[in-house]
Amino acid sequence: MPVTVIRNADWAIVWQAQPGRHVYMRGVDVAFDGSTITHVGMNYAGPADRIVEGGKRMVMPGLVNLHSHPEHEPAYRGVREEHGLPNMYMSGLFERSQAFYATDDAFRAASAEFAYCELLKSGVTTLIDISPAWDGWAELLAKSGLRAFLAPGYASGRWKLENDFELKYSWDEQVGKERFEAALKLIDAAVRHPSGRLSGVVSPMQIDTCTADLLRASHAAAQDRKLPFTVHIAQGVSEVMEMLRRHGKTPIQWAAEQGLLGPSTILGHAIFLDSHSWVRWWTKSDLKLIADNGATVAHCPTPFVRYGQILENFGDYLRAGVNMGIGTDTTPHNMLEEMRKAAILARVAARDINTVTTADMLHAATVGGANAVLRQDLGRLAPGMKADVVVVDLEVSDMQPARDPLRSLVYHAAERAVRDVFIDGRQVVADFKVLTLDQADAAGRLAEAQARMLAAARQRDYKGRSADEIVPLSLPLVC
């Protein structure tokens, strides 16, 4: 296998197995033989088929994104940013998912390719892609070079709105079972994919749209395959109120009762716990249940802060013993921006600058995510780990002065400083450009796809409104 050496890196973020933390090192060589890191340290003396000069560069582990929806979220640009219903606790999720939907597989392919480029350019090397199954999905992910976990979604029912204040459901349990079986076939095929970079996550879509039987069967299927299990949960106050109406328990409490929590479980969002200021339920057990069962929370701050909602708070979850990870969920699929928002919003929620650190955010976006997908060989820059490596350009003006390059990256430069990305030892981003996909071409196809989605809104919206009536432009169009 070809050996690549990043020689004399100015800075490197290196994993120390004991005591289990990321640390800085300076003036180090990073070598990887094919898909595996073989050396991190000074004075590498082994063979080298390719040498990358590390001067004015920072080398770091690739980021692990635990929650994303690439097949449709990019089409929500100009639609989602200020869309929400005050009568549904400010959330626009239920109305939007009914009115605006991916119309066809060409739509999904354009949206996904665009998102994969955003992800790669922000240093993501491992991704959980939660999407309805579509033709060409696995092939596009393999082409992208990402290390990807396909999470084909399915449910026993779907949300249905007849007005702007009451959440209803339309149920078809048989369809849910059929799509569950189809999802397992797709996951099994992904695990066998010749690229060696694809796997799967068992993903019933939402705690409130799936029957208990479907959820338990899904969790068992994940356990049998030794794969992660994920579900959207505690993502909206309307959902919490519905689960309390049905069961007299919060979504987290009911999930625990069904045996769904555990070390291989990834909870999508888990924001509205019983202790949250928007819920204030009489129990105060949700956070402890998550921690005691060893489940992971995939935190995606952007979609919620647009509604005026925040996790309360990231630091409290960490101190309770919850394994925390980061996801992008919506557009832009920019992992570095999510890290920055997660840190700042935690401090706002806690009214305490010390509730989280930048090191906490990096840990969540690397090791926390790797642990959640049951991969101890990801998210760490150390010998024996997978060669998923990001090279940051310290000469980019947004990084300077680079006294503390991780802070410069997270709080200032973000994706603008991500120069090179290697996944499984293969370079997929070079000189700031994605090598495996064509974002410009995808953008053109995405614009056409969005137009089809907007044109179909009147037929899908519960009031029969046009897209412009549901989500007016941010400024008046006068000519």
Short mmCIF file of C-alpha atoms in Angstrom, two decimals:
data_model
loop_
_atom_site.label_atom_id
_atom_site.label_comp_id
_atom_site.label_asym_id
_atom_site.label_seq_id
_atom_site.Cartn_x
_atom_site.Cartn_y
_atom_site.Cartn_z
CA MET A 1 0.00 0.00 0.00
CA PRO A 2 1.29 3.53 -0.73
CA VAL A 3 2.71 5.38 2.25
CA THR A 4 1.84 9.07 2.70
CA VAL A 5 3.84 11.22 5.10
CA ILE A 6 2.83 14.68 6.28
CA ARG A 7 6.25 15.98 7.16
CA ASN A 8 7.03 18.36 10.02
CA ALA A 9 3.50 19.58 10.69
CA ASP A 10 3.58 22.89 12.48
CA TRP A 11 0.76 21.73 14.76
CA ALA A 12 -1.01 18.42 15.24
CA ILE A 13 -3.98 17.42 17.38
CA VAL A 14 -2.89 14.02 18.68
CA TRP A 15 -4.78 11.43 20.70
CA GLN A 16 -3.34 10.37 24.05
CA ALA A 17 -4.92 7.04 24.96
CA GLN A 18 -3.98 7.70 28.58
CA PRO A 19 -5.62 9.78 29.99
CA GLY A 20 -7.92 9.72 26.95
CA ARG A 21 -7.67 13.21 25.51
CA HIS A 22 -6.63 15.23 22.49
CA VAL A 23 -3.39 17.21 22.90
CA TYR A 24 -1.30 19.53 20.76
CA MET A 25 2.08 18.48 19.40
CA ARG A 26 4.38 20.58 17.24
CA GLY A 27 6.86 19.69 14.54
CA VAL A 28 5.57 16.13 14.07
CA ASP A 29 5.37 13.72 11.16
CA VAL A 30 2.14 11.85 10.44
CA ALA A 31 2.47 8.74 8.28
CA PHE A 32 -0.22 6.42 6.99
CA ASP A 33 0.25 3.20 5.08
CA GLY A 34 -2.83 2.78 2.94
CA SER A 35 -5.83 3.19 5.22
CA THR A 36 -4.04 3.05 8.59
CA ILE A 37 -2.01 5.62 10.52
CA THR A 38 1.39 4.12 11.31
CA HIS A 39 3.33 6.99 12.87
CA VAL A 40 2.55 10.19 14.76
CA GLY A 41 5.63 11.84 16.18
CA MET A 42 8.97 13.35 15.33
CA ASN A 43 11.61 12.03 12.94
CA TYR A 44 9.73 9.49 10.86
CA ALA A 45 12.39 7.34 9.18
CA GLY A 46 10.27 4.82 7.27
CA PRO A 47 9.37 4.59 3.58
CA ALA A 48 7.38 7.34 1.88
CA ASP A 49 5.69 7.20 -1.51
CA ARG A 50 4.29 10.70 -1.11
CA ILE A 51 5.41 13.56 1.10
CA VAL A 52 3.11 16.42 2.04
CA GLU A 53 4.89 19.40 3.58
CA GLY A 54 3.38 20.24 6.97
CA GLY A 55 4.86 23.69 7.49
CA LYS A 56 2.18 26.29 8.31
CA ARG A 57 -0.33 23.46 8.63
CA MET A 58 -2.29 21.82 11.45
CA VAL A 59 -3.08 18.12 11.16
CA MET A 60 -6.14 16.84 13.02
CA PRO A 61 -8.48 13.84 13.07
CA GLY A 62 -11.46 13.83 10.75
CA LEU A 63 -14.80 14.82 12.24
CA VAL A 64 -17.63 12.34 12.90
CA ASN A 65 -21.11 13.67 12.06
CA LEU A 66 -23.82 11.75 13.92
CA HIS A 67 -26.96 13.25 12.39
CA SER A 68 -27.69 14.62 8.92
CA HIS A 69 -30.38 14.68 6.23
CA PRO A 70 -28.51 15.36 2.97
CA GLU A 71 -31.24 14.15 0.61
CA HIS A 72 -33.51 17.14 1.20
CA GLU A 73 -32.17 19.76 3.61
CA PRO A 74 -30.07 21.75 1.08
CA ALA A 75 -33.31 22.41 -0.86
CA TYR A 76 -34.62 24.29 2.18
CA ARG A 77 -32.25 27.21 1.60
CA GLY A 78 -34.35 30.34 1.56
CA VAL A 79 -37.26 28.33 3.00
CA ARG A 80 -36.39 27.06 6.44
CA GLU A 81 -34.37 29.80 8.10
CA GLU A 82 -37.33 31.79 9.51
CA HIS A 83 -40.16 29.30 9.14
CA GLY A 84 -41.94 28.34 12.36
CA LEU A 85 -45.39 28.24 13.92
CA PRO A 86 -45.90 30.04 17.24
CA ASN A 87 -48.87 27.77 17.99
CA MET A 88 -46.57 24.74 17.73
CA TYR A 89 -43.99 26.07 20.15
CA MET A 90 -42.26 27.95 17.30
CA SER A 91 -41.36 24.78 15.39
CA GLY A 92 -41.91 24.64 11.64
CA LEU A 93 -41.01 20.96 11.42
CA PHE A 94 -44.48 19.51 11.09
CA GLU A 95 -45.84 22.06 8.61
CA ARG A 96 -42.69 22.07 6.52
CA SER A 97 -42.42 18.29 6.25
CA GLN A 98 -45.99 18.17 4.94
CA ALA A 99 -45.75 21.05 2.46
CA PHE A 100 -42.17 20.65 1.19
CA TYR A 101 -40.84 17.24 0.25
CA ALA A 102 -38.23 15.67 -2.03
CA THR A 103 -40.17 15.08 -5.23
CA ASP A 104 -37.98 12.43 -6.93
CA ASP A 105 -34.65 10.63 -6.86
CA ALA A 106 -33.01 13.22 -9.12
CA PHE A 107 -33.91 15.77 -6.43
CA ARG A 108 -32.36 13.55 -3.75
CA ALA A 109 -29.18 12.96 -5.73
CA ALA A 110 -28.61 16.68 -6.36
CA SER A 111 -29.32 17.60 -2.74
CA ALA A 112 -27.14 14.82 -1.34
CA GLU A 113 -24.18 15.55 -3.62
CA PHE A 114 -24.30 19.22 -2.67
CA ALA A 115 -24.44 18.35 1.04
CA TYR A 116 -21.63 15.79 0.82
CA CYS A 117 -19.38 18.48 -0.65
CA GLU A 118 -20.23 20.85 2.22
CA LEU A 119 -19.48 18.10 4.72
CA LEU A 120 -16.13 17.19 3.20
CA LYS A 121 -15.06 20.83 3.02
CA SER A 122 -15.82 21.27 6.73
CA GLY A 123 -13.61 18.33 7.71
CA VAL A 124 -16.23 15.59 8.07
CA THR A 125 -14.83 12.15 7.29
CA THR A 126 -17.53 9.96 8.89
CA LEU A 127 -21.24 10.56 8.42
CA ILE A 128 -24.58 9.12 9.51
CA ASP A 129 -26.93 9.91 6.63
CA ILE A 130 -30.57 9.61 7.76
CA SER A 131 -32.69 9.62 4.62
CA PRO A 132 -35.55 7.73 2.99
CA ALA A 133 -34.07 5.00 0.81
CA TRP A 134 -33.49 6.13 -2.77
CA ASP A 135 -31.94 4.66 -5.90
CA GLY A 136 -28.24 5.48 -6.25
CA TRP A 137 -27.74 6.46 -2.62
CA ALA A 138 -25.03 3.95 -1.70
CA GLU A 139 -23.24 4.48 -5.01
CA LEU A 140 -23.08 8.26 -4.53
CA LEU A 141 -21.79 7.87 -0.98
CA ALA A 142 -19.13 5.44 -2.17
CA LYS A 143 -18.13 7.87 -4.93
CA SER A 144 -17.87 10.75 -2.44
CA GLY A 145 -15.14 8.99 -0.48
CA LEU A 146 -16.94 9.55 2.83
CA ARG A 147 -16.95 6.89 5.50
CA ALA A 148 -20.71 6.62 5.71
CA PHE A 149 -23.40 4.92 7.74
CA LEU A 150 -26.60 4.68 5.73
CA ALA A 151 -29.64 5.11 7.99
CA PRO A 152 -32.71 4.49 5.82
CA GLY A 153 -35.69 5.93 7.65
CA TYR A 154 -39.14 4.38 8.05
CA ALA A 155 -42.13 4.80 10.36
CA SER A 156 -45.55 3.42 11.23
CA GLY A 157 -47.18 6.76 10.55
CA ARG A 158 -46.60 10.35 9.59
CA TRP A 159 -47.45 13.77 10.95
CA LYS A 160 -50.61 15.38 9.60
CA LEU A 161 -51.76 18.96 10.03
CA GLU A 162 -55.27 20.26 9.48
CA ASN A 163 -54.57 23.55 11.25
CA ASP A 164 -51.60 25.40 12.73
CA PHE A 165 -52.06 24.32 16.36
CA GLU A 166 -52.91 20.60 16.55
CA LEU A 167 -50.51 17.78 15.65
CA LYS A 168 -52.27 14.72 14.24
CA TYR A 169 -51.03 11.43 12.81
CA SER A 170 -51.86 9.25 9.82
CA TRP A 171 -51.03 5.60 10.55
CA ASP A 172 -50.16 2.68 8.26
CA GLU A 173 -48.39 0.04 10.32
CA GLN A 174 -48.04 -2.41 7.43
CA VAL A 175 -46.14 0.11 5.32
CA GLY A 176 -43.87 0.76 8.30
CA LYS A 177 -43.08 -2.95 8.61
CA GLU A 178 -42.38 -3.28 4.89
CA ARG A 179 -40.05 -0.30 4.86
CA PHE A 180 -38.29 -1.62 7.95
CA GLU A 181 -37.54 -4.89 6.13
CA ALA A 182 -36.38 -2.96 3.05
CA ALA A 183 -34.15 -0.80 5.26
CA LEU A 184 -32.47 -3.87 6.74
CA LYS A 185 -31.73 -5.21 3.26
CA LEU A 186 -30.19 -1.90 2.27
CA ILE A 187 -28.11 -1.78 5.45
CA ASP A 188 -26.90 -5.36 4.97
CA ALA A 189 -25.86 -4.51 1.40
CA ALA A 190 -24.02 -1.40 2.59
CA VAL A 191 -22.02 -3.43 5.10
CA ARG A 192 -20.93 -5.72 2.25
CA HIS A 193 -20.07 -2.83 -0.11
CA PRO A 194 -16.68 -3.36 -1.79
CA SER A 195 -15.45 0.10 -0.80
CA GLY A 196 -15.16 -1.06 2.80
CA ARG A 197 -16.27 2.40 3.94
CA LEU A 198 -20.03 1.90 4.09
CA SER A 199 -22.07 0.56 6.96
CA GLY A 200 -25.51 1.14 8.41
CA VAL A 201 -27.56 2.43 11.31
CA VAL A 202 -31.06 1.11 12.08
CA SER A 203 -33.24 4.21 12.04
CA PRO A 204 -36.96 4.26 12.84
CA MET A 205 -37.65 7.90 12.17
CA GLN A 206 -39.36 9.40 15.24
CA ILE A 207 -40.37 8.14 18.66
CA ASP A 208 -43.91 9.45 18.12
CA THR A 209 -44.45 8.06 14.58
CA CYS A 210 -43.45 4.46 15.31
CA THR A 211 -45.31 1.77 17.22
CA ALA A 212 -43.68 0.16 20.22
CA ASP A 213 -43.44 -3.12 18.29
CA LEU A 214 -41.61 -1.48 15.38
CA LEU A 215 -39.22 0.33 17.70
CA ARG A 216 -38.40 -2.81 19.67
CA ALA A 217 -37.91 -4.85 16.50
CA SER A 218 -35.63 -2.14 15.13
CA HIS A 219 -33.53 -2.06 18.26
CA ALA A 220 -33.24 -5.85 18.24
CA ALA A 221 -32.18 -5.84 14.58
CA ALA A 222 -29.42 -3.33 15.37
CA GLN A 223 -28.26 -5.43 18.32
CA ASP A 224 -28.20 -8.59 16.19
CA ARG A 225 -26.04 -6.84 13.58
CA LYS A 226 -23.84 -5.09 16.16
CA LEU A 227 -24.77 -1.76 14.57
CA PRO A 228 -25.96 1.53 16.07
CA PHE A 229 -29.64 2.35 16.53
CA THR A 230 -30.92 5.92 16.20
CA VAL A 231 -34.26 7.68 16.59
CA HIS A 232 -35.44 11.30 16.69
CA ILE A 233 -36.64 11.94 20.21
CA ALA A 234 -37.52 14.94 22.40
CA GLN A 235 -37.09 17.19 19.38
CA GLY A 236 -40.26 19.20 19.86
CA VAL A 237 -42.57 20.28 22.66
CA SER A 238 -45.57 19.09 20.63
CA GLU A 239 -44.02 15.62 20.52
CA VAL A 240 -43.42 15.65 24.29
CA MET A 241 -47.02 16.67 24.96
CA GLU A 242 -48.29 13.93 22.63
CA MET A 243 -46.24 11.23 24.37
CA LEU A 244 -47.43 12.44 27.76
CA ARG A 245 -51.01 12.24 26.48
CA ARG A 246 -50.52 8.70 25.16
CA HIS A 247 -48.42 7.19 27.92
CA GLY A 248 -48.19 9.57 30.87
CA LYS A 249 -44.43 9.54 30.32
CA THR A 250 -41.93 11.74 28.54
CA PRO A 251 -40.42 10.39 25.30
CA ILE A 252 -37.18 9.54 27.11
CA GLN A 253 -38.98 7.73 29.93
CA TRP A 254 -41.13 5.75 27.51
CA ALA A 255 -38.10 4.84 25.37
CA ALA A 256 -36.30 3.58 28.46
CA GLU A 257 -39.37 1.53 29.42
CA GLN A 258 -39.34 -0.07 25.95
CA GLY A 259 -35.68 -1.05 26.32
CA LEU A 260 -34.50 1.30 23.56
CA LEU A 261 -31.71 3.03 25.46
CA GLY A 262 -28.20 1.60 25.62
CA PRO A 263 -24.57 2.11 24.55
CA SER A 264 -25.40 1.55 20.88
CA THR A 265 -28.34 4.00 20.90
CA ILE A 266 -27.97 7.48 19.39
CA LEU A 267 -30.73 9.87 20.40
CA GLY A 268 -31.40 12.46 17.71
CA HIS A 269 -31.59 15.84 19.50
CA ALA A 270 -32.98 14.92 22.97
CA ILE A 271 -33.40 18.61 23.72
CA PHE A 272 -36.79 18.78 25.41
CA LEU A 273 -36.19 16.74 28.54
CA ASP A 274 -38.50 16.84 31.54
CA SER A 275 -36.25 19.48 33.10
CA HIS A 276 -36.21 21.80 30.07
CA SER A 277 -37.64 25.27 30.67
CA TRP A 278 -40.12 24.81 27.79
CA VAL A 279 -41.44 21.56 29.34
CA ARG A 280 -41.01 21.74 33.14
CA TRP A 281 -42.58 18.35 33.78
CA TRP A 282 -42.79 17.23 37.38
CA THR A 283 -40.22 14.45 36.97
CA LYS A 284 -36.51 15.20 36.75
CA SER A 285 -35.25 11.84 35.53
CA ASP A 286 -34.69 12.10 31.77
CA LEU A 287 -31.04 13.15 31.81
CA LYS A 288 -30.13 10.47 34.34
CA LEU A 289 -31.92 7.81 32.27
CA ILE A 290 -29.88 8.73 29.20
CA ALA A 291 -26.62 8.69 31.15
CA ASP A 292 -27.30 5.55 33.18
CA ASN A 293 -28.16 3.58 30.05
CA GLY A 294 -25.04 4.76 28.22
CA ALA A 295 -26.87 6.32 25.27
CA THR A 296 -25.42 9.04 23.06
CA VAL A 297 -27.07 12.38 22.24
CA ALA A 298 -26.50 13.75 18.73
CA HIS A 299 -26.66 17.52 19.21
CA CYS A 300 -27.49 19.73 16.22
CA PRO A 301 -27.90 23.31 17.42
CA THR A 302 -28.74 25.12 14.17
CA PRO A 303 -32.32 23.98 13.46
CA PHE A 304 -33.40 24.66 17.02
CA VAL A 305 -31.75 28.00 17.61
CA ARG A 306 -33.54 29.29 14.50
CA TYR A 307 -36.77 28.67 16.42
CA GLY A 308 -35.35 30.30 19.54
CA GLN A 309 -34.73 26.94 21.24
CA ILE A 310 -31.54 25.62 22.84
CA LEU A 311 -30.24 22.56 24.65
CA GLU A 312 -30.14 23.18 28.42
CA ASN A 313 -27.22 22.63 28.40
CA PHE A 314 -24.38 20.71 26.74
CA GLY A 315 -22.16 20.98 29.82
CA ASP A 316 -24.84 19.56 32.11
CA TYR A 317 -25.26 16.56 29.79
CA LEU A 318 -21.50 15.96 29.88
CA ARG A 319 -21.30 16.21 33.65
CA ALA A 320 -24.23 13.80 33.95
CA GLY A 321 -22.12 11.26 32.06
CA VAL A 322 -23.83 11.40 28.66
CA ASN A 323 -21.71 10.64 25.61
CA MET A 324 -22.23 13.70 23.41
CA GLY A 325 -21.81 13.92 19.66
CA ILE A 326 -22.40 16.60 17.04
CA GLY A 327 -24.49 16.55 13.87
CA THR A 328 -25.48 19.01 11.18
CA ASP A 329 -29.15 18.10 10.58
CA THR A 330 -29.90 21.03 8.29
CA THR A 331 -28.29 23.28 5.73
CA PRO A 332 -25.54 24.40 5.75
CA HIS A 333 -23.97 21.02 6.48
CA ASN A 334 -21.01 22.64 8.18
CA MET A 335 -19.69 20.68 11.14
CA LEU A 336 -17.30 23.39 12.32
CA GLU A 337 -20.11 25.93 12.53
CA GLU A 338 -22.14 23.45 14.58
CA MET A 339 -19.24 23.05 17.01
CA ARG A 340 -19.01 26.81 17.42
CA LYS A 341 -22.76 27.22 17.96
CA ALA A 342 -22.90 24.32 20.40
CA ALA A 343 -20.19 25.89 22.55
CA ILE A 344 -21.61 29.41 22.55
CA LEU A 345 -25.22 28.35 23.10
CA ALA A 346 -24.23 26.10 25.99
CA ARG A 347 -22.69 29.13 27.69
CA VAL A 348 -25.79 31.19 27.01
CA ALA A 349 -28.06 28.48 28.46
CA ALA A 350 -25.86 28.02 31.52
CA ARG A 351 -24.94 31.69 31.92
CA ASP A 352 -21.47 30.32 32.53
CA ILE A 353 -18.45 30.56 30.22
CA ASN A 354 -16.94 27.50 31.89
CA THR A 355 -19.83 25.11 31.28
CA VAL A 356 -18.04 23.73 28.18
CA THR A 357 -14.64 24.09 26.58
CA THR A 358 -13.41 24.00 23.01
CA ALA A 359 -11.75 20.70 23.90
CA ASP A 360 -15.20 19.35 24.86
CA MET A 361 -16.53 20.30 21.45
CA LEU A 362 -13.66 18.62 19.64
CA HIS A 363 -14.06 15.48 21.73
CA ALA A 364 -17.78 15.33 20.89
CA ALA A 365 -17.12 15.87 17.18
CA THR A 366 -14.47 13.15 17.03
CA VAL A 367 -14.21 10.59 19.86
CA GLY A 368 -17.78 11.03 21.06
CA GLY A 369 -19.05 10.37 17.55
CA ALA A 370 -16.67 7.48 16.99
CA ASN A 371 -17.76 5.81 20.21
CA ALA A 372 -21.41 6.24 19.22
CA VAL A 373 -20.89 4.39 15.92
CA LEU A 374 -18.99 1.68 17.82
CA ARG A 375 -15.67 2.46 16.13
CA GLN A 376 -12.65 2.86 18.37
CA ASP A 377 -10.42 3.37 15.30
CA LEU A 378 -12.00 6.68 14.25
CA GLY A 379 -11.79 10.26 15.52
CA ARG A 380 -8.26 9.90 16.83
CA LEU A 381 -4.86 10.82 15.38
CA ALA A 382 -2.70 7.96 16.62
CA PRO A 383 -0.94 4.85 15.26
CA GLY A 384 -3.37 2.06 14.46
CA MET A 385 -6.29 4.42 13.78
CA LYS A 386 -7.92 4.83 10.39
CA ALA A 387 -6.22 7.37 8.15
CA ASP A 388 -9.07 9.90 8.28
CA VAL A 389 -7.04 13.09 8.45
CA VAL A 390 -7.75 16.80 8.01
CA VAL A 391 -5.06 19.34 7.13
CA VAL A 392 -5.79 22.95 8.14
CA ASP A 393 -4.00 25.83 6.41
CA LEU A 394 -2.63 28.20 9.05
CA GLU A 395 -1.74 30.78 6.40
CA VAL A 396 -5.39 31.49 5.63
CA SER A 397 -6.00 35.01 6.91
CA ASP A 398 -9.04 33.94 8.94
CA MET A 399 -6.77 31.64 10.97
CA GLN A 400 -4.27 34.33 11.91
CA PRO A 401 -2.78 34.91 14.32
CA ALA A 402 -2.76 31.15 14.96
CA ARG A 403 -1.69 31.25 18.61
CA ASP A 404 -4.28 28.54 19.34
CA PRO A 405 -5.15 27.02 15.96
CA LEU A 406 -8.12 24.95 17.15
CA ARG A 407 -9.80 28.07 18.50
CA SER A 408 -8.96 29.92 15.29
CA LEU A 409 -10.58 27.11 13.31
CA VAL A 410 -13.74 26.72 15.39
CA TYR A 411 -14.50 30.34 16.25
CA HIS A 412 -13.15 32.15 13.19
CA ALA A 413 -12.08 30.37 10.02
CA ALA A 414 -14.27 27.23 9.96
CA GLU A 415 -14.35 25.49 6.56
CA ARG A 416 -12.39 28.32 4.91
CA ALA A 417 -9.18 26.87 6.39
CA VAL A 418 -9.76 23.17 5.58
CA ARG A 419 -7.17 22.66 2.87
CA ASP A 420 -6.87 18.87 2.50
CA VAL A 421 -8.89 15.87 3.65
CA PHE A 422 -7.89 12.20 3.56
CA ILE A 423 -10.34 9.36 4.22
CA ASP A 424 -9.09 5.80 4.50
CA GLY A 425 -5.77 7.17 3.27
CA ARG A 426 -7.26 8.52 0.03
CA GLN A 427 -7.26 12.26 -0.62
CA VAL A 428 -10.78 13.57 -1.22
CA VAL A 429 -10.17 17.31 -0.74
CA ALA A 430 -7.08 19.01 -2.14
CA ASP A 431 -6.30 22.72 -2.04
CA PHE A 432 -9.81 23.42 -0.69
CA LYS A 433 -11.53 21.59 -3.57
CA VAL A 434 -13.54 18.37 -3.38
CA LEU A 435 -11.97 15.86 -5.76
CA THR A 436 -14.67 13.21 -5.84
CA LEU A 437 -17.85 15.22 -6.54
CA ASP A 438 -18.92 18.32 -8.46
CA GLN A 439 -20.61 20.81 -6.15
CA ALA A 440 -21.17 23.42 -8.86
CA ASP A 441 -23.02 20.96 -11.05
CA ALA A 442 -24.99 19.69 -8.04
CA ALA A 443 -25.94 23.28 -7.17
CA GLY A 444 -27.53 23.79 -10.59
CA ARG A 445 -29.51 20.58 -10.29
CA LEU A 446 -30.46 21.48 -6.73
CA ALA A 447 -31.97 24.81 -7.85
CA GLU A 448 -34.12 22.95 -10.36
CA ALA A 449 -35.10 20.42 -7.69
CA GLN A 450 -36.10 23.17 -5.28
CA ALA A 451 -38.30 24.74 -7.95
CA ARG A 452 -40.14 21.41 -8.34
CA MET A 453 -40.59 21.16 -4.58
CA LEU A 454 -41.96 24.69 -4.28
CA ALA A 455 -44.34 24.19 -7.19
CA ALA A 456 -45.85 21.13 -5.48
CA ALA A 457 -46.44 22.88 -2.15
CA ARG A 458 -50.01 23.97 -2.89
CA GLN A 459 -51.09 20.34 -3.39
CA ARG A 460 -49.47 19.25 -0.12
CA ASP A 461 -50.16 22.14 2.25
CA TYR A 462 -53.13 21.73 4.59
CA LYS A 463 -54.41 25.19 3.65
CA GLY A 464 -53.66 24.84 -0.07
CA ARG A 465 -51.20 27.73 0.05
CA SER A 466 -48.40 28.44 -2.37
CA ALA A 467 -44.78 28.27 -1.25
CA ASP A 468 -44.61 32.07 -1.21
CA GLU A 469 -47.65 32.22 1.05
CA ILE A 470 -46.18 29.67 3.47
CA VAL A 471 -42.72 31.25 3.50
CA PRO A 472 -42.68 34.80 2.10
CA LEU A 473 -39.41 36.26 0.87
CA SER A 474 -37.36 38.09 3.46
CA LEU A 475 -37.88 41.42 1.64
CA PRO A 476 -40.78 42.72 -0.49
CA LEU A 477 -40.34 42.08 -4.22
CA VAL A 478 -41.31 45.36 -5.86
CA CYS A 479 -40.46 44.73 -9.50
#
